[in-house]
Amino acid sequence: YHPDVPANVLSLALVREFCSVNYDNDLDVFTAETAGGCSMKFRRRGNHYVYRAVRTAAGQMPPLVLLETVAENEASYTKREVEDARSARRAAQALGFASSKDLAKMLRSGSITNAPFTVQDVARAERIWGKDIGVLKGKTKAQTPRAAKVEYVPKLVQQLQTLHADIMFVDNDPYLMSVSAPLGLTLATHMEGLRSAAALRKAVDGHLAAYRGEEFAVSTILTDGEKGLIALQAYLQQQGIRVNPSGAGQHVPVVENKIRQLKERVRAVVNTLPYTLPASLMRYLVLFCVSRLNMLPRGTRVDETSPRELYTGRKVDFQRDLKVGFGEYVQAYNPNVQKNS
């Protein structure tokens, strides 16, 4: 079994070593139950019995496997190498959480004798378990913030914008999606599970405020007949914004294509995370993917300037914007803490 491929062919004999497997002759179904109570039904399809994992109502995958990166790292070495690396890590802790660099220096200089580990074991410990958590949390110091170097770009896009808007659903959760033209910026707002007029009005106001904040003005909102947006016609006309719904059976292809593209990115991240994404974090994944789509140049433009650059007048900074991806586990320094204790 490998978690990173779309399908696995399993050995019944090996599955029986991990699960209780029963066969129903009348239904022609194999049922495998894990010790944790997870039940998987394998049904006949052609010459194979297939189990297809289905998301729960909360949008989660069943708890079949939880990958452990450390276990995978340990599997790259022999038991002896792992144990020696563990000895090196314990020695560093016994030295008051000495750094790997200092411990290796002691070994090379002969300052420590009879050690059951080598310099290679010290480096191996870091490859297996990463930086020592005690070192990170105990020794991290406040640093002088780097001067923000901002690459400003003149805004050459016309200030008057048309919004293509629609409601998008991810795991039955509604989001207001809008794509501006000619800017090409995509915005998404989670509507807290509500599709009410109040929630939609709040989301629309947020999108309009975002454009006003960068001195853009919205003149028209195009929608495919979304009743909630049409109901806001009078409210928006007071602000000088015209709502232009499409006719019966017609659609707004600009925002529909962007929704399809966004959902592709969301699925790509969900299927490469080494754990099941909690439903409560899905909204942040959607916003993450929106921000990344805005960083990419649009194929409809003659030049290769991204919507984000056109909107903010700033280029993407790798150190600031792309240091980590969504869902990565990190030990991060939080500067907003009391420092006199």
Coordinates of C-alpha atoms in Angstrom, one line a residue:
Y1 CA 0.0 0.0 0.0
H2 CA 1.3 3.5 -0.9
P3 CA -0.7 6.6 0.1
D4 CA 0.5 8.8 -2.7
V5 CA -0.9 6.9 -5.7
P6 CA -4.5 7.1 -6.9
A7 CA -5.1 3.4 -6.5
N8 CA -3.5 0.3 -4.8
V9 CA -3.8 -3.4 -5.5
L10 CA -3.9 -5.1 -2.1
S11 CA -3.0 -8.6 -1.1
L12 CA -5.9 -10.3 0.8
A13 CA -3.4 -12.3 2.9
L14 CA -1.6 -9.1 4.0
V15 CA -4.8 -7.2 4.6
R16 CA -5.9 -10.0 7.0
E17 CA -2.8 -9.4 9.1
F18 CA -4.0 -5.8 9.9
C19 CA -7.8 -6.1 9.6
S20 CA -10.6 -8.4 10.4
V21 CA -11.9 -9.5 6.9
N22 CA -15.3 -11.1 6.3
Y23 CA -16.9 -12.2 3.0
D24 CA -20.7 -12.0 2.3
N25 CA -21.4 -14.6 -0.3
D26 CA -24.9 -13.3 -1.0
L27 CA -23.8 -9.7 -1.6
D28 CA -20.4 -10.7 -3.0
V29 CA -18.7 -8.1 -0.7
F30 CA -15.5 -8.2 1.4
T31 CA -15.7 -6.2 4.6
A32 CA -12.4 -5.2 6.3
E33 CA -12.5 -3.6 9.7
T34 CA -9.5 -2.0 11.4
A35 CA -8.7 -2.1 15.1
G36 CA -9.8 1.6 15.2
G37 CA -13.3 0.7 14.0
C38 CA -13.0 1.9 10.4
S39 CA -15.0 -0.4 8.1
M40 CA -14.2 -0.7 4.4
K41 CA -16.4 -2.6 1.9
F42 CA -14.8 -4.0 -1.2
R43 CA -17.4 -4.6 -3.9
R44 CA -17.0 -6.6 -7.1
R45 CA -16.1 -4.5 -10.2
G46 CA -15.0 -6.5 -13.2
N47 CA -12.4 -9.0 -12.0
H48 CA -11.5 -7.0 -8.9
Y49 CA -13.0 -6.1 -5.5
V50 CA -12.8 -2.3 -5.2
Y51 CA -13.0 0.0 -2.1
R52 CA -13.5 3.7 -3.0
A53 CA -12.9 6.1 -0.1
V54 CA -15.8 8.5 0.2
R55 CA -15.7 11.8 2.1
T56 CA -17.8 12.2 5.2
A57 CA -20.5 14.9 5.6
A58 CA -17.9 17.1 7.2
G59 CA -15.7 16.8 4.1
Q60 CA -13.1 14.5 5.7
M61 CA -11.7 11.2 4.4
P62 CA -12.2 8.2 6.6
P63 CA -9.4 7.7 9.1
L64 CA -7.6 4.8 7.3
V65 CA -4.0 5.9 7.5
L66 CA -2.1 8.7 9.2
L67 CA 1.3 9.1 7.7
E68 CA 4.1 9.8 10.0
T69 CA 7.0 11.6 8.4
V70 CA 9.4 10.6 11.2
A71 CA 8.6 6.9 10.7
E72 CA 9.3 7.3 7.0
N73 CA 12.6 9.0 7.8
E74 CA 13.6 6.3 10.2
A75 CA 12.8 3.7 7.6
S76 CA 15.6 5.1 5.5
Y77 CA 18.2 3.8 8.0
T78 CA 19.0 0.7 9.9
K79 CA 17.9 0.1 13.4
R80 CA 21.4 0.6 14.6
E81 CA 21.8 3.9 12.8
V82 CA 18.5 5.2 14.3
E83 CA 19.5 4.1 17.8
D84 CA 22.9 5.9 17.5
A85 CA 21.1 9.0 16.2
R86 CA 18.8 8.8 19.2
S87 CA 21.8 8.6 21.5
A88 CA 23.2 11.7 19.9
R89 CA 20.0 13.6 20.5
R90 CA 19.9 12.5 24.1
A91 CA 23.5 13.6 24.6
A92 CA 22.6 17.1 23.2
Q93 CA 19.7 17.3 25.7
A94 CA 22.0 16.1 28.6
L95 CA 24.4 19.0 27.6
G96 CA 21.6 21.5 28.3
F97 CA 20.3 21.3 24.7
A98 CA 23.6 21.9 23.0
S99 CA 23.3 22.7 19.3
S100 CA 24.2 20.0 16.7
K101 CA 27.1 22.2 15.7
D102 CA 28.5 22.4 19.2
L103 CA 28.1 18.7 19.8
A104 CA 29.8 17.8 16.5
K105 CA 32.7 20.2 17.4
M106 CA 33.2 18.4 20.7
L107 CA 33.4 15.0 19.0
R108 CA 35.9 16.3 16.4
S109 CA 38.1 17.9 19.0
G110 CA 38.1 15.0 21.4
S111 CA 36.4 17.0 24.2
I112 CA 34.0 14.2 24.7
T113 CA 35.1 10.6 25.0
N114 CA 33.5 7.1 25.0
A115 CA 30.5 8.5 23.1
P116 CA 28.4 5.7 21.5
F117 CA 27.7 7.9 18.5
T118 CA 29.7 9.8 15.8
V119 CA 29.5 13.2 14.0
Q120 CA 27.5 11.4 11.3
D121 CA 24.9 10.3 13.9
V122 CA 24.5 13.9 15.1
A123 CA 23.7 15.0 11.5
R124 CA 21.5 11.9 11.0
A125 CA 19.4 12.8 14.1
E126 CA 18.6 16.2 12.5
R127 CA 17.7 14.6 9.2
I128 CA 15.3 12.2 11.0
W129 CA 13.7 14.4 13.6
G130 CA 14.6 17.9 12.4
K131 CA 15.7 20.7 14.7
D132 CA 15.4 19.8 18.4
I133 CA 12.1 21.4 19.6
G134 CA 13.7 22.4 22.9
V135 CA 16.4 24.2 21.1
L136 CA 13.9 26.0 18.9
K137 CA 11.6 27.1 21.7
G138 CA 14.3 27.8 24.2
K139 CA 16.9 29.6 22.2
T140 CA 15.0 31.6 19.6
K141 CA 15.8 35.2 20.1
A142 CA 14.0 38.4 18.9
Q143 CA 15.6 39.6 15.8
T144 CA 15.8 43.0 14.2
P145 CA 13.2 42.8 11.5
R146 CA 14.6 43.1 8.0
A147 CA 13.9 46.3 6.2
A148 CA 10.9 45.7 3.9
K149 CA 12.3 46.0 0.3
V150 CA 9.2 46.6 -1.8
E151 CA 9.5 46.4 -5.6
Y152 CA 6.8 48.9 -6.6
V153 CA 5.4 48.6 -10.1
P154 CA 3.4 51.4 -11.7
K155 CA -0.3 50.5 -12.1
L156 CA -1.1 50.6 -15.8
V157 CA -4.5 49.0 -15.6
Q158 CA -7.6 51.2 -15.9
Q159 CA -9.1 52.0 -12.5
L160 CA -12.7 51.2 -13.6
Q161 CA -13.4 47.4 -13.1
T162 CA -16.2 45.0 -14.0
L163 CA -16.8 42.1 -11.5
H164 CA -17.8 38.6 -12.7
A165 CA -19.4 37.2 -9.5
D166 CA -21.0 33.9 -8.5
I167 CA -21.5 31.6 -5.5
M168 CA -19.1 28.7 -5.2
F169 CA -19.6 25.7 -3.0
V170 CA -16.8 23.6 -1.5
D171 CA -18.1 20.7 0.5
N172 CA -21.5 22.4 0.5
D173 CA -19.9 25.5 2.1
P174 CA -20.7 28.7 0.2
Y175 CA -18.1 31.3 -0.9
L176 CA -18.6 34.5 -2.9
M177 CA -16.2 34.4 -5.8
S178 CA -15.5 37.4 -8.0
V179 CA -13.1 38.0 -10.9
S180 CA -12.4 41.6 -12.1
A181 CA -11.8 42.7 -15.6
P182 CA -9.5 44.0 -17.0
L183 CA -7.5 43.6 -13.8
G184 CA -8.0 39.8 -13.5
L185 CA -7.9 39.7 -9.7
T186 CA -9.8 36.8 -8.0
L187 CA -11.4 37.4 -4.6
A188 CA -13.2 34.8 -2.4
T189 CA -15.1 35.3 0.8
H190 CA -16.3 32.5 3.0
M191 CA -19.9 33.1 4.0
E192 CA -19.8 31.1 7.3
G193 CA -22.1 28.4 5.8
L194 CA -24.9 30.9 5.2
R195 CA -26.4 31.9 1.9
S196 CA -28.6 34.6 3.4
A197 CA -29.0 38.1 2.0
A198 CA -27.1 39.6 5.0
A199 CA -24.1 37.2 4.5
L200 CA -24.0 37.9 0.8
R201 CA -24.2 41.7 1.3
K202 CA -21.4 41.6 3.8
A203 CA -19.3 39.5 1.4
V204 CA -20.0 41.9 -1.5
D205 CA -19.1 44.9 0.6
G206 CA -15.8 43.2 1.5
H207 CA -14.9 42.8 -2.2
L208 CA -15.9 46.4 -3.1
A209 CA -13.8 47.7 -0.1
A210 CA -10.8 45.7 -1.3
Y211 CA -10.9 47.4 -4.6
R212 CA -11.5 50.9 -3.1
G213 CA -8.5 50.3 -0.8
E214 CA -6.2 50.2 -3.9
E215 CA -8.0 53.0 -5.7
F216 CA -10.0 50.9 -8.1
A217 CA -13.7 51.4 -8.7
V218 CA -16.3 48.8 -9.7
S219 CA -18.9 49.9 -12.2
T220 CA -20.7 46.7 -13.0
I221 CA -21.3 43.3 -11.5
L222 CA -22.1 40.5 -13.9
T223 CA -23.9 37.4 -12.5
D224 CA -25.6 34.4 -13.9
G225 CA -28.9 35.0 -12.3
E226 CA -27.8 34.4 -8.7
K227 CA -30.9 35.5 -6.8
G228 CA -29.0 36.9 -3.8
L229 CA -26.9 39.2 -6.0
I230 CA -29.9 40.3 -8.0
A231 CA -31.7 41.1 -4.7
L232 CA -28.8 43.6 -3.9
Q233 CA -29.5 45.5 -7.1
A234 CA -31.1 48.5 -5.4
Y235 CA -28.5 48.6 -2.7
L236 CA -25.6 48.5 -5.2
Q237 CA -27.2 51.1 -7.5
Q238 CA -27.1 53.6 -4.6
Q239 CA -23.3 53.2 -4.9
G240 CA -23.3 53.7 -8.6
I241 CA -22.8 50.0 -9.4
R242 CA -25.0 48.3 -12.0
V243 CA -25.9 44.6 -11.6
N244 CA -26.2 42.9 -15.0
P245 CA -27.7 39.4 -14.7
S246 CA -27.3 37.0 -17.6
G247 CA -30.4 35.6 -19.4
A248 CA -32.1 32.3 -18.7
G249 CA -29.8 29.4 -19.4
Q250 CA -26.8 31.7 -19.8
H251 CA -23.7 31.7 -17.6
V252 CA -20.7 33.9 -16.7
P253 CA -17.8 31.9 -18.1
V254 CA -15.0 34.1 -16.6
V255 CA -15.9 33.3 -13.0
E256 CA -17.0 29.7 -13.8
N257 CA -13.7 28.9 -15.3
K258 CA -11.9 30.5 -12.3
I259 CA -14.0 28.4 -9.9
R260 CA -13.1 25.2 -11.8
Q261 CA -9.4 26.2 -11.7
L262 CA -9.6 27.0 -8.0
K263 CA -11.2 23.7 -7.2
E264 CA -8.5 21.9 -9.1
R265 CA -5.8 23.6 -6.9
V266 CA -7.8 22.8 -3.7
R267 CA -8.0 19.1 -4.7
A268 CA -4.3 19.1 -5.6
V269 CA -3.3 20.3 -2.1
V270 CA -5.8 18.0 -0.3
N271 CA -4.5 14.9 -2.1
T272 CA -0.9 15.7 -1.3
L273 CA -1.1 16.5 2.4
P274 CA 0.3 13.8 4.6
Y275 CA -2.8 13.9 6.8
T276 CA -6.6 14.3 6.5
L277 CA -7.4 18.0 6.3
P278 CA -9.9 19.0 9.1
A279 CA -13.1 20.5 7.6
S280 CA -12.5 23.6 9.7
L281 CA -9.3 24.4 7.8
M282 CA -10.9 24.1 4.3
R283 CA -11.8 27.8 4.1
Y284 CA -8.1 28.7 4.7
L285 CA -7.1 26.3 1.9
V286 CA -9.5 28.0 -0.5
L287 CA -8.1 31.4 0.4
F288 CA -4.5 30.1 0.1
C289 CA -5.3 28.8 -3.4
V290 CA -6.9 32.1 -4.4
S291 CA -3.8 34.1 -3.3
R292 CA -1.6 31.8 -5.3
L293 CA -3.7 32.0 -8.4
N294 CA -3.4 35.8 -8.2
M295 CA 0.4 35.5 -8.2
L296 CA 0.4 33.7 -11.6
P297 CA 0.4 35.6 -14.9
R298 CA -2.9 35.4 -16.8
G299 CA -2.8 33.8 -20.2
T300 CA -5.2 36.5 -21.6
R301 CA -2.7 39.3 -21.0
V302 CA -0.1 40.3 -23.6
D303 CA 2.5 40.9 -20.9
E304 CA 3.3 38.5 -18.0
T305 CA 2.3 40.6 -15.1
S306 CA 0.2 38.8 -12.5
P307 CA -3.1 40.2 -11.2
R308 CA -1.6 40.5 -7.7
E309 CA 1.2 42.7 -9.0
L310 CA -1.2 44.9 -10.9
Y311 CA -3.4 45.2 -7.9
T312 CA -0.8 45.9 -5.2
G313 CA 2.0 47.3 -7.3
R314 CA 4.4 44.8 -5.7
K315 CA 6.2 41.9 -7.0
V316 CA 6.2 38.5 -5.3
D317 CA 8.9 38.2 -2.8
F318 CA 10.1 34.5 -2.3
Q319 CA 11.3 35.0 1.3
R320 CA 8.1 36.7 2.4
D321 CA 5.4 35.0 0.2
L322 CA 6.6 31.5 -0.7
K323 CA 8.7 30.3 2.2
V324 CA 6.2 27.6 3.1
G325 CA 3.2 25.9 1.4
F326 CA -0.2 25.2 2.8
G327 CA -0.5 22.7 5.6
E328 CA 3.2 22.4 6.4
Y329 CA 4.1 21.8 10.1
V330 CA 6.5 24.4 11.4
Q331 CA 7.9 25.7 14.6
A332 CA 7.4 29.4 14.1
Y333 CA 8.6 32.3 16.1
N334 CA 5.9 34.5 17.6
P335 CA 7.2 38.0 18.4
N336 CA 4.1 39.1 20.2
V337 CA 5.0 37.6 23.6
Q338 CA 6.1 39.0 27.0
K339 CA 9.9 39.4 27.0
N340 CA 10.7 40.3 30.6
S341 CA 10.0 36.9 32.2

